[in-house]
Amino acid sequence: LSIGVGMALGLRLDRRPSRVYVIMGDGELSEGQLWEAAMAARRFHVDNLTGIVDRNRVQATGPTKDIFDIPDIERKWEACGWHVMTVNGHDVPQVLDALDAAERVKGRPAVIVADTVKGKGISFAEHNAAFHNGIMTEEQYRQAMAELDARRAELARA
């Protein structure tokens, strides 16, 4: 987020209409520098910046509630002066609507809290921290591909 704030400020100084998007995991929100950047973005009215928080409630070593719980993420962002929206991160139209709405926010940055399921669509990986950065076995890979193919076929029939 610190880099994103700097990039957005640089674009504003250059009078460029571009936007900066920063994707953050909910486990990453335990970092102090992130909140310093969030407050700086509000202080400098960085309205060409959109943050996206992937709230899947799992980080590399386990559930976020067990590692470093940050309850009510939305209120924390609001307290830092950001415009906050919450969406189902698996609902593409909702995400696109929120991205469009963020672009219309003036005078302050916007953040989209996207509720997601880590490993969505793969039964053994859903909500499983082992698949945050782990490697599948060949058997797990075959099972995952079969589950994804079945879901793809289901969607094609709909």
Coordinates of C-alpha atoms in Angstrom, one line a residue, residues 71-143:
P71 CA -12.2 -7.5 13.9
D72 CA -14.5 -5.3 11.8
I73 CA -12.1 -4.4 9.1
E74 CA -14.6 -2.0 7.5
R75 CA -14.7 0.2 10.6
K76 CA -10.9 0.3 10.8
W77 CA -10.7 1.6 7.2
E78 CA -13.5 4.1 7.8
A79 CA -11.6 5.3 10.9
C80 CA -8.7 6.0 8.6
G81 CA -11.0 8.1 6.4
W82 CA -11.4 5.8 3.4
H83 CA -14.6 5.2 1.5
V84 CA -15.4 1.5 2.2
M85 CA -17.4 -1.0 0.2
T86 CA -17.9 -4.7 1.0
V87 CA -18.6 -7.3 -1.8
N88 CA -18.8 -11.0 -2.4
G89 CA -15.3 -11.4 -4.0
H90 CA -16.6 -14.4 -6.0
D91 CA -19.4 -12.3 -7.6
V92 CA -17.7 -10.7 -10.6
P93 CA -20.6 -8.2 -11.3
Q94 CA -20.4 -7.0 -7.7
V95 CA -16.7 -6.5 -7.9
L96 CA -16.9 -4.6 -11.1
D97 CA -19.7 -2.4 -9.7
A98 CA -17.6 -1.6 -6.7
L99 CA -14.6 -0.8 -8.9
D100 CA -16.7 1.6 -10.9
A101 CA -18.1 3.2 -7.6
A102 CA -14.6 3.6 -6.3
E103 CA -13.6 5.6 -9.3
R104 CA -16.4 8.1 -8.6
V105 CA -15.2 8.7 -5.0
K106 CA -13.6 12.1 -4.7
G107 CA -11.4 13.6 -2.1
R108 CA -10.4 10.4 -0.4
P109 CA -9.2 6.9 -1.3
A110 CA -11.6 3.9 -1.6
V111 CA -11.3 0.3 -0.4
I112 CA -13.2 -2.7 -1.4
V113 CA -13.4 -5.5 1.2
A114 CA -13.9 -8.7 -0.9
D115 CA -15.2 -11.6 1.1
T116 CA -13.7 -14.7 -0.5
V117 CA -13.0 -18.4 0.3
K118 CA -9.4 -19.4 0.1
G119 CA -9.1 -22.3 -2.4
K120 CA -12.7 -21.8 -3.6
G121 CA -13.9 -24.6 -5.8
I122 CA -11.3 -27.2 -4.7
S123 CA -12.8 -29.2 -1.8
F124 CA -9.6 -30.1 0.0
A125 CA -8.1 -26.6 -0.4
E126 CA -11.1 -24.5 0.8
H127 CA -10.2 -22.6 4.0
N128 CA -7.0 -24.6 4.2
A129 CA -3.8 -22.6 5.2
A130 CA -1.7 -25.4 3.8
F131 CA -2.6 -24.3 0.3
H132 CA -1.8 -20.6 0.9
N133 CA 1.6 -21.2 -0.6
G134 CA 1.9 -25.0 -0.6
I135 CA 2.4 -27.4 -3.5
M136 CA -0.2 -30.0 -4.5
T137 CA 0.7 -33.6 -5.0
E138 CA 0.0 -35.1 -8.4
E139 CA -3.1 -36.8 -7.0
Q140 CA -4.4 -33.6 -5.5
Y141 CA -3.8 -31.8 -8.8
R142 CA -5.8 -34.4 -10.6
Q143 CA -8.6 -34.1 -8.1

